[in-house]
Amino acid sequence: MSKKDIDWSNLTFAYQPTDYRYISNYKNGEWDEGTLSQDPNIVLNECAGVLQYSQSVFEGLKAYTTVDGRTVTFRPDLNAQRMFDSAKRLEIPPFPVDRFVEAVREVVKANEDWVPPYGTGATLYLRPYVFGSSPVIGVAPAEEYQFRIICTPVGPYFKGGVKPITIRVSDYDRAAPHGTGNIKAGLNYAMSLHPIMEAHRQGFSENIYLDPATRTKVEETGGANVLFVTKDGKLVTPKSDSILPSVTRRSLLYVAEHYLGMETEEREVLFEEVPDFVECGLCGTAAVISPIGCINDHGKEIKFPSGMEEIGPVMKKLRETLTGIQMGTIEPPEGWIYEIK
C-alpha cells in the first residue's frame, strides 16, 4: 500500500479520521462478528447508558513502522486484558481478549497507508473503547453495547525534544479507596479534567495525586504512572490498588532489570521520601517517559538533581531502550511485538 500524502514530521498529537474503524455490537447476550466501517459517526439514543451513567471504558496503543519496514503494534494482548478487566468492573460484557487482538490487526491492516514511515517520529495511535448503547433511565447497566477501535496518525508527544516538566501536588483525590482507580474508565478521566486545567492555569504541566486515605503516599498523575530513581540507581514505582496497571510501566520495569541490569522495586512510596530520589518521570503510551524536574508542594519546591534542562541519564536510557525495542533497532522480548500481516 502507498502511504498517505501527509507531512508526517509535522503532525501534532491530535485526532484526524482515517479510512476505517472496527465496530462490534453486543445484543441479546453476545457480541456479533464485527466489521470494518468507513463511517466515523455514531448514532445513539438520547437515553443511552453511556450518556446517562458514563458506562464506558477505553484503551490506548500504537502501531509503528519498524526500521526494517514492518508494521507492528506493542503488546496488544496486555491492552486487551486490561480492557477485559475494566469492563467487568463497570458491568460491561467484556470483549474477548483474542478478538481484541484480531480487531487491532484488522483495523491497522485496513489503515496501513496511514501508519507513519520509520524515522518521522510519528505513529498510528489506536483508541479501542466500549460503551453502553441502549436506553437506560433507572440506575442499571445497559443491555446493549458497542465496541470500536478508531485510529489516527499522531506526531511525537514532545515537539522539540523531551524536556523536564514541573508538576504540582493536587488537593483533589484521583480515585476513592476501593474505587475505580485501577481500571481505564472514561469517568476517571472526566473527574481529572478540572484539576488538570486548574494546574495549567497555575503554570504546571500536571498533577501528582496522593493516596486518598492518608494523603501520605504517592499514587500517580492524572494520566500516567510515576517512576523514581534512587541515589544507588534503583528504579522504584509506587504500588497501590488504585493505580492503573500501565503497560508502559510494566515494560519499563522489565527493561530496567533485564536489559540495563538495574534493581527494580514496586512498593508504597511515602511522599516524604520523594526529595531523596535523583530522577523522576511519568510513563505512558503517548509519551513513553516524560521527565519531571520539579514537584511543587503548595509553594515548596522539590527539585531533582537531574535538573530542568534535559532528561536524566537513567530515564533517557530507559526511554531509548524501550523505543528501540518498539521500533525494531533492539531485539525484543518474546511476544512483545505483534506484526501486522
CSV table of C-alpha atoms in Angstrom, one decimal:
chain,number,residue,atom,x,y,z
A,1,MET,CA,0.0,0.0,0.0
A,2,SER,CA,1.2,3.5,-0.7
A,3,LYS,CA,1.4,5.9,2.2
A,4,LYS,CA,-0.9,8.9,2.5
A,5,ASP,CA,0.4,12.3,1.3
A,6,ILE,CA,0.9,13.7,4.7
A,7,ASP,CA,3.7,15.9,6.2
A,8,TRP,CA,4.5,13.2,8.7
A,9,SER,CA,7.2,15.1,10.5
A,10,ASN,CA,4.9,18.0,11.4
A,11,LEU,CA,1.9,16.0,12.8
A,12,THR,CA,0.6,17.1,16.1
A,13,PHE,CA,-0.9,14.9,18.8
A,14,ALA,CA,-4.5,15.4,17.5
A,15,TYR,CA,-7.3,13.4,16.0
A,16,GLN,CA,-8.0,13.1,12.3
A,17,PRO,CA,-10.2,10.4,10.9
A,18,THR,CA,-8.7,7.5,8.9
A,19,ASP,CA,-10.4,5.3,6.3
A,20,TYR,CA,-11.6,2.5,8.5
A,21,ARG,CA,-12.7,1.8,12.1
A,22,TYR,CA,-13.6,-1.5,13.6
A,23,ILE,CA,-17.1,-2.0,15.1
A,24,SER,CA,-18.8,-4.8,17.0
A,25,ASN,CA,-22.2,-4.7,18.8
A,26,TYR,CA,-23.4,-6.6,21.8
A,27,LYS,CA,-27.0,-7.6,21.7
A,28,ASN,CA,-29.2,-10.5,23.0
A,29,GLY,CA,-26.3,-11.6,25.2
A,30,GLU,CA,-23.5,-11.9,22.7
A,31,TRP,CA,-21.0,-9.9,20.6
A,32,ASP,CA,-21.6,-10.0,16.8
A,33,GLU,CA,-18.8,-11.0,14.4
A,34,GLY,CA,-17.7,-7.3,14.0
A,35,THR,CA,-16.9,-5.4,10.8
A,36,LEU,CA,-14.9,-2.5,9.4
A,37,SER,CA,-16.7,0.7,8.6
A,38,GLN,CA,-15.9,3.9,6.7
A,39,ASP,CA,-18.4,5.9,8.7
A,40,PRO,CA,-16.8,7.9,11.6
A,41,ASN,CA,-20.1,8.9,13.1
A,42,ILE,CA,-22.1,7.2,15.9
A,43,VAL,CA,-25.9,7.5,16.2
A,44,LEU,CA,-27.2,6.9,19.8
A,45,ASN,CA,-30.5,7.0,21.6
A,46,GLU,CA,-30.7,10.1,23.8
A,47,CYS,CA,-31.0,7.8,26.8
A,48,ALA,CA,-28.0,5.6,26.0
A,49,GLY,CA,-26.3,4.1,29.0
A,50,VAL,CA,-23.0,5.9,28.2
A,51,LEU,CA,-24.8,9.3,28.2
A,52,GLN,CA,-26.7,8.8,31.4
A,53,TYR,CA,-24.3,6.9,33.6
A,54,SER,CA,-20.9,7.1,31.9
A,55,GLN,CA,-20.7,3.4,31.3
A,56,SER,CA,-17.6,3.3,29.1
A,57,VAL,CA,-14.0,2.0,29.2
A,58,PHE,CA,-11.2,2.6,26.8
A,59,GLU,CA,-7.6,1.7,25.9
A,60,GLY,CA,-4.7,3.3,24.0
A,61,LEU,CA,-1.9,1.8,22.0
A,62,LYS,CA,0.2,2.5,18.9
A,63,ALA,CA,1.1,1.0,15.5
A,64,TYR,CA,4.6,1.7,14.2
A,65,THR,CA,6.8,1.2,11.2
A,66,THR,CA,10.0,-0.5,12.3
A,67,VAL,CA,13.5,0.2,10.9
A,68,ASP,CA,13.1,-2.8,8.5
A,69,GLY,CA,9.7,-1.7,7.2
A,70,ARG,CA,7.4,-3.9,9.1
A,71,THR,CA,4.1,-2.6,10.6
A,72,VAL,CA,3.8,-3.7,14.3
A,73,THR,CA,2.0,-3.0,17.5
A,74,PHE,CA,3.3,-3.2,21.0
A,75,ARG,CA,1.9,-5.8,23.5
A,76,PRO,CA,-1.8,-5.5,22.4
A,77,ASP,CA,-2.6,-8.6,24.5
A,78,LEU,CA,-2.0,-6.6,27.6
A,79,ASN,CA,-4.3,-3.8,26.5
A,80,ALA,CA,-6.9,-6.5,25.7
A,81,GLN,CA,-6.7,-8.0,29.1
A,82,ARG,CA,-6.8,-4.6,30.9
A,83,MET,CA,-10.0,-3.6,28.9
A,84,PHE,CA,-11.5,-7.0,29.8
A,85,ASP,CA,-10.9,-6.4,33.5
A,86,SER,CA,-12.1,-2.7,33.2
A,87,ALA,CA,-15.3,-3.8,31.5
A,88,LYS,CA,-16.1,-6.3,34.3
A,89,ARG,CA,-15.7,-3.6,36.9
A,90,LEU,CA,-18.4,-1.5,35.2
A,91,GLU,CA,-20.7,-4.4,34.5
A,92,ILE,CA,-20.0,-4.2,30.7
A,93,PRO,CA,-19.8,-7.6,28.9
A,94,PRO,CA,-16.1,-8.0,28.3
A,95,PHE,CA,-14.9,-8.1,24.7
A,96,PRO,CA,-12.8,-11.3,24.3
A,97,VAL,CA,-9.1,-10.9,24.5
A,98,ASP,CA,-8.3,-12.9,21.4
A,99,ARG,CA,-10.9,-11.0,19.4
A,100,PHE,CA,-9.5,-7.6,20.6
A,101,VAL,CA,-6.0,-8.5,19.3
A,102,GLU,CA,-7.5,-9.7,16.0
A,103,ALA,CA,-9.6,-6.5,15.7
A,104,VAL,CA,-6.4,-4.4,16.2
A,105,ARG,CA,-4.8,-6.4,13.4
A,106,GLU,CA,-7.8,-5.8,11.1
A,107,VAL,CA,-8.1,-2.1,11.7
A,108,VAL,CA,-4.3,-1.4,11.4
A,109,LYS,CA,-4.1,-3.5,8.2
A,110,ALA,CA,-7.0,-1.7,6.7
A,111,ASN,CA,-5.4,1.7,7.5
A,112,GLU,CA,-1.8,0.6,6.8
A,113,ASP,CA,-1.2,3.6,4.5
A,114,TRP,CA,-1.9,5.8,7.5
A,115,VAL,CA,0.9,4.3,9.5
A,116,PRO,CA,3.7,6.9,9.5
A,117,PRO,CA,7.1,5.9,8.0
A,118,TYR,CA,10.0,5.0,10.2
A,119,GLY,CA,12.1,7.9,11.3
A,120,THR,CA,9.4,10.6,11.2
A,121,GLY,CA,8.7,10.5,15.0
A,122,ALA,CA,5.0,9.9,14.2
A,123,THR,CA,2.9,6.8,14.9
A,124,LEU,CA,-0.6,5.5,14.4
A,125,TYR,CA,-2.5,5.9,17.7
A,126,LEU,CA,-5.2,3.4,18.3
A,127,ARG,CA,-8.1,4.0,20.7
A,128,PRO,CA,-10.3,0.9,21.4
A,129,TYR,CA,-13.3,1.6,23.5
A,130,VAL,CA,-16.7,0.1,24.5
A,131,PHE,CA,-19.8,1.9,25.8
A,132,GLY,CA,-23.4,1.3,26.8
A,133,SER,CA,-25.5,2.0,23.7
A,134,SER,CA,-29.1,1.0,24.7
A,135,PRO,CA,-31.5,3.3,26.6
A,136,VAL,CA,-31.3,3.3,30.4
A,137,ILE,CA,-33.3,5.5,32.7
A,138,GLY,CA,-33.1,3.6,36.1
A,139,VAL,CA,-29.6,3.2,37.5
A,140,ALA,CA,-28.6,-0.1,35.9
A,141,PRO,CA,-26.2,-1.5,33.3
A,142,ALA,CA,-27.3,-1.1,29.7
A,143,GLU,CA,-28.4,-4.2,27.8
A,144,GLU,CA,-26.6,-3.4,24.6
A,145,TYR,CA,-23.0,-2.2,23.9
A,146,GLN,CA,-20.7,-1.2,21.1
A,147,PHE,CA,-17.0,-1.9,20.9
A,148,ARG,CA,-15.0,0.2,18.5
A,149,ILE,CA,-11.4,0.8,17.5
A,150,ILE,CA,-10.5,4.1,15.9
A,151,CYS,CA,-7.0,5.2,14.8
A,152,THR,CA,-5.3,8.4,13.9
A,153,PRO,CA,-1.8,9.3,12.9
A,154,VAL,CA,-0.1,11.5,15.6
A,155,GLY,CA,3.2,13.3,15.9
A,156,PRO,CA,5.5,12.8,18.9
A,157,TYR,CA,4.1,13.9,22.2
A,158,PHE,CA,7.0,16.2,22.7
A,159,LYS,CA,7.8,18.7,20.0
A,160,GLY,CA,11.4,19.9,20.1
A,161,GLY,CA,12.6,17.0,22.3
A,162,VAL,CA,11.9,15.6,25.7
A,163,LYS,CA,12.2,18.3,28.4
A,164,PRO,CA,11.6,18.1,32.1
A,165,ILE,CA,8.3,19.4,33.4
A,166,THR,CA,7.1,20.9,36.6
A,167,ILE,CA,4.0,19.4,38.3
A,168,ARG,CA,2.1,20.2,41.5
A,169,VAL,CA,0.7,18.1,44.4
A,170,SER,CA,-3.0,18.1,43.9
A,171,ASP,CA,-5.5,18.8,46.7
A,172,TYR,CA,-8.0,16.6,44.8
A,173,ASP,CA,-8.2,12.8,45.0
A,174,ARG,CA,-7.7,10.9,41.8
A,175,ALA,CA,-9.7,7.9,43.0
A,176,ALA,CA,-11.5,6.6,46.0
A,177,PRO,CA,-10.2,3.8,48.2
A,178,HIS,CA,-11.6,0.6,46.7
A,179,GLY,CA,-12.9,2.6,43.8
A,180,THR,CA,-12.2,2.6,40.0
A,181,GLY,CA,-8.6,3.9,40.0
A,182,ASN,CA,-7.2,0.6,38.8
A,183,ILE,CA,-9.3,0.5,35.6
A,184,LYS,CA,-9.3,2.6,32.5
A,185,ALA,CA,-12.8,4.1,32.7
A,186,GLY,CA,-13.7,7.3,31.0
A,187,LEU,CA,-15.3,8.6,34.2
A,188,ASN,CA,-11.8,8.6,35.9
A,189,TYR,CA,-10.5,11.0,33.2
A,190,ALA,CA,-13.6,13.2,33.4
A,191,MET,CA,-13.0,13.9,37.0
A,192,SER,CA,-9.4,14.8,36.3
A,193,LEU,CA,-10.2,17.5,33.7
A,194,HIS,CA,-10.9,20.3,36.3
A,195,PRO,CA,-7.7,19.6,38.3
A,196,ILE,CA,-5.5,19.5,35.2
A,197,MET,CA,-7.0,22.7,33.8
A,198,GLU,CA,-6.5,24.3,37.2
A,199,ALA,CA,-2.9,23.1,37.2
A,200,HIS,CA,-2.3,24.5,33.7
A,201,ARG,CA,-3.8,27.9,34.7
A,202,GLN,CA,-1.3,28.0,37.6
A,203,GLY,CA,1.6,27.2,35.2
A,204,PHE,CA,2.0,23.5,35.9
A,205,SER,CA,2.1,20.6,33.4
A,206,GLU,CA,0.3,18.0,35.5
A,207,ASN,CA,-0.9,17.0,38.9
A,208,ILE,CA,0.6,14.3,41.2
A,209,TYR,CA,-2.0,12.7,43.4
A,210,LEU,CA,-1.5,11.3,46.9
A,211,ASP,CA,-3.4,8.3,48.3
A,212,PRO,CA,-7.0,9.4,49.3
A,213,ALA,CA,-7.0,7.6,52.6
A,214,THR,CA,-3.9,9.1,54.3
A,215,ARG,CA,-2.5,11.6,51.8
A,216,THR,CA,1.0,10.5,52.7
A,217,LYS,CA,1.8,8.1,49.7
A,218,VAL,CA,2.4,8.8,46.0
A,219,GLU,CA,-0.2,7.3,43.7
A,220,GLU,CA,0.1,8.6,40.1
A,221,THR,CA,-0.7,11.6,37.9
A,222,GLY,CA,-3.9,12.4,36.0
A,223,GLY,CA,-3.0,10.2,33.1
A,224,ALA,CA,0.3,8.4,33.8
A,225,ASN,CA,2.2,6.2,36.3
A,226,VAL,CA,5.2,7.6,38.2
A,227,LEU,CA,8.9,6.4,38.1
A,228,PHE,CA,11.6,7.3,40.6
A,229,VAL,CA,15.4,6.6,40.5
A,230,THR,CA,17.3,6.2,43.8
A,231,LYS,CA,20.8,7.5,44.5
A,232,ASP,CA,22.2,4.0,44.1
A,233,GLY,CA,20.4,3.5,40.7
A,234,LYS,CA,17.4,1.5,41.6
A,235,LEU,CA,14.1,2.1,39.7
A,236,VAL,CA,11.2,2.5,42.1
A,237,THR,CA,7.5,2.7,41.2
A,238,PRO,CA,4.6,3.3,43.6
A,239,LYS,CA,2.4,0.3,44.4
A,240,SER,CA,-1.3,0.7,45.2
A,241,ASP,CA,-4.6,-1.0,44.5
A,242,SER,CA,-6.0,2.3,43.0
A,243,ILE,CA,-3.2,2.8,40.4
A,244,LEU,CA,-3.8,1.9,36.8
A,245,PRO,CA,-1.7,-1.1,35.7
A,246,SER,CA,0.3,0.7,33.0
A,247,VAL,CA,1.6,-1.4,30.0
A,248,THR,CA,4.4,1.1,29.6
A,249,ARG,CA,5.4,0.9,33.3
A,250,ARG,CA,5.3,-2.9,33.3
A,251,SER,CA,7.5,-2.9,30.2
A,252,LEU,CA,10.0,-0.4,31.6
A,253,LEU,CA,10.4,-2.4,34.8
A,254,TYR,CA,11.3,-5.4,32.7
A,255,VAL,CA,13.7,-3.3,30.5
A,256,ALA,CA,15.4,-1.9,33.6
A,257,GLU,CA,16.1,-5.3,35.1
A,258,HIS,CA,16.8,-7.5,32.0
A,259,TYR,CA,18.3,-5.0,29.6
A,260,LEU,CA,20.0,-2.4,31.8
A,261,GLY,CA,20.9,-4.6,34.8
A,262,MET,CA,19.1,-2.4,37.3
A,263,GLU,CA,17.4,-3.3,40.5
A,264,THR,CA,13.7,-2.6,40.5
A,265,GLU,CA,11.1,-2.2,43.2
A,266,GLU,CA,7.3,-1.8,43.2
A,267,ARG,CA,6.3,-0.6,46.7
A,268,GLU,CA,4.4,2.1,48.6
A,269,VAL,CA,6.3,5.3,48.2
A,270,LEU,CA,5.9,7.9,51.0
A,271,PHE,CA,5.7,11.4,49.8
A,272,GLU,CA,8.2,12.5,52.4
A,273,GLU,CA,10.9,10.4,50.8
A,274,VAL,CA,10.5,12.0,47.3
A,275,PRO,CA,13.3,14.5,47.9
A,276,ASP,CA,15.7,11.6,48.3
A,277,PHE,CA,15.3,10.4,44.7
A,278,VAL,CA,17.6,11.7,42.0
A,279,GLU,CA,15.3,11.3,39.0
A,280,CYS,CA,11.6,11.3,38.5
A,281,GLY,CA,9.3,10.8,35.5
A,282,LEU,CA,5.9,9.9,34.2
A,283,CYS,CA,5.3,7.0,31.9
A,284,GLY,CA,2.5,6.1,29.5
A,285,THR,CA,1.7,5.1,25.9
A,286,ALA,CA,1.7,8.6,24.4
A,287,ALA,CA,5.0,10.0,25.8
A,288,VAL,CA,6.7,6.7,26.9
A,289,ILE,CA,8.6,8.7,29.6
A,290,SER,CA,8.2,12.4,30.5
A,291,PRO,CA,10.9,13.6,32.9
A,292,ILE,CA,9.9,15.6,35.9
A,293,GLY,CA,12.3,18.2,37.0
A,294,CYS,CA,10.3,19.8,39.9
A,295,ILE,CA,7.3,19.0,42.1
A,296,ASN,CA,5.6,22.0,43.7
A,297,ASP,CA,4.1,21.1,47.1
A,298,HIS,CA,1.9,24.1,47.9
A,299,GLY,CA,4.8,26.5,47.2
A,300,LYS,CA,7.6,24.3,48.5
A,301,GLU,CA,9.6,23.0,45.5
A,302,ILE,CA,11.2,19.6,45.3
A,303,LYS,CA,13.9,19.9,42.6
A,304,PHE,CA,15.5,16.7,41.4
A,305,PRO,CA,19.3,16.6,40.8
A,306,SER,CA,18.7,15.7,37.1
A,307,GLY,CA,17.6,19.3,36.6
A,308,MET,CA,15.2,21.1,34.3
A,309,GLU,CA,17.4,21.3,31.2
A,310,GLU,CA,17.3,17.7,29.9
A,311,ILE,CA,16.1,14.2,30.8
A,312,GLY,CA,18.1,12.4,33.4
A,313,PRO,CA,20.6,9.7,32.3
A,314,VAL,CA,18.6,6.7,33.7
A,315,MET,CA,15.3,7.9,32.3
A,316,LYS,CA,17.0,8.7,29.0
A,317,LYS,CA,18.5,5.2,28.8
A,318,LEU,CA,15.2,3.6,29.7
A,319,ARG,CA,13.3,5.6,27.1
A,320,GLU,CA,15.8,4.9,24.4
A,321,THR,CA,15.8,1.2,25.1
A,322,LEU,CA,12.1,0.8,25.1
A,323,THR,CA,11.6,2.8,21.9
A,324,GLY,CA,14.4,0.9,20.3
A,325,ILE,CA,12.5,-2.3,21.1
A,326,GLN,CA,9.3,-0.9,19.7
A,327,MET,CA,11.0,0.4,16.5
A,328,GLY,CA,13.0,-2.7,15.8
A,329,THR,CA,16.5,-1.5,16.5
A,330,ILE,CA,16.8,-3.6,19.7
A,331,GLU,CA,15.9,-7.2,19.9
A,332,PRO,CA,12.5,-7.5,21.8
A,333,PRO,CA,11.5,-10.0,24.5
A,334,GLU,CA,9.4,-12.8,23.1
A,335,GLY,CA,5.8,-11.8,22.5
A,336,TRP,CA,6.2,-8.1,22.9
A,337,ILE,CA,6.0,-7.1,19.2
A,338,TYR,CA,2.9,-8.1,17.2
A,339,GLU,CA,3.4,-7.9,13.5
A,340,ILE,CA,0.5,-6.8,11.3
A,341,LYS,CA,0.2,-9.2,8.4
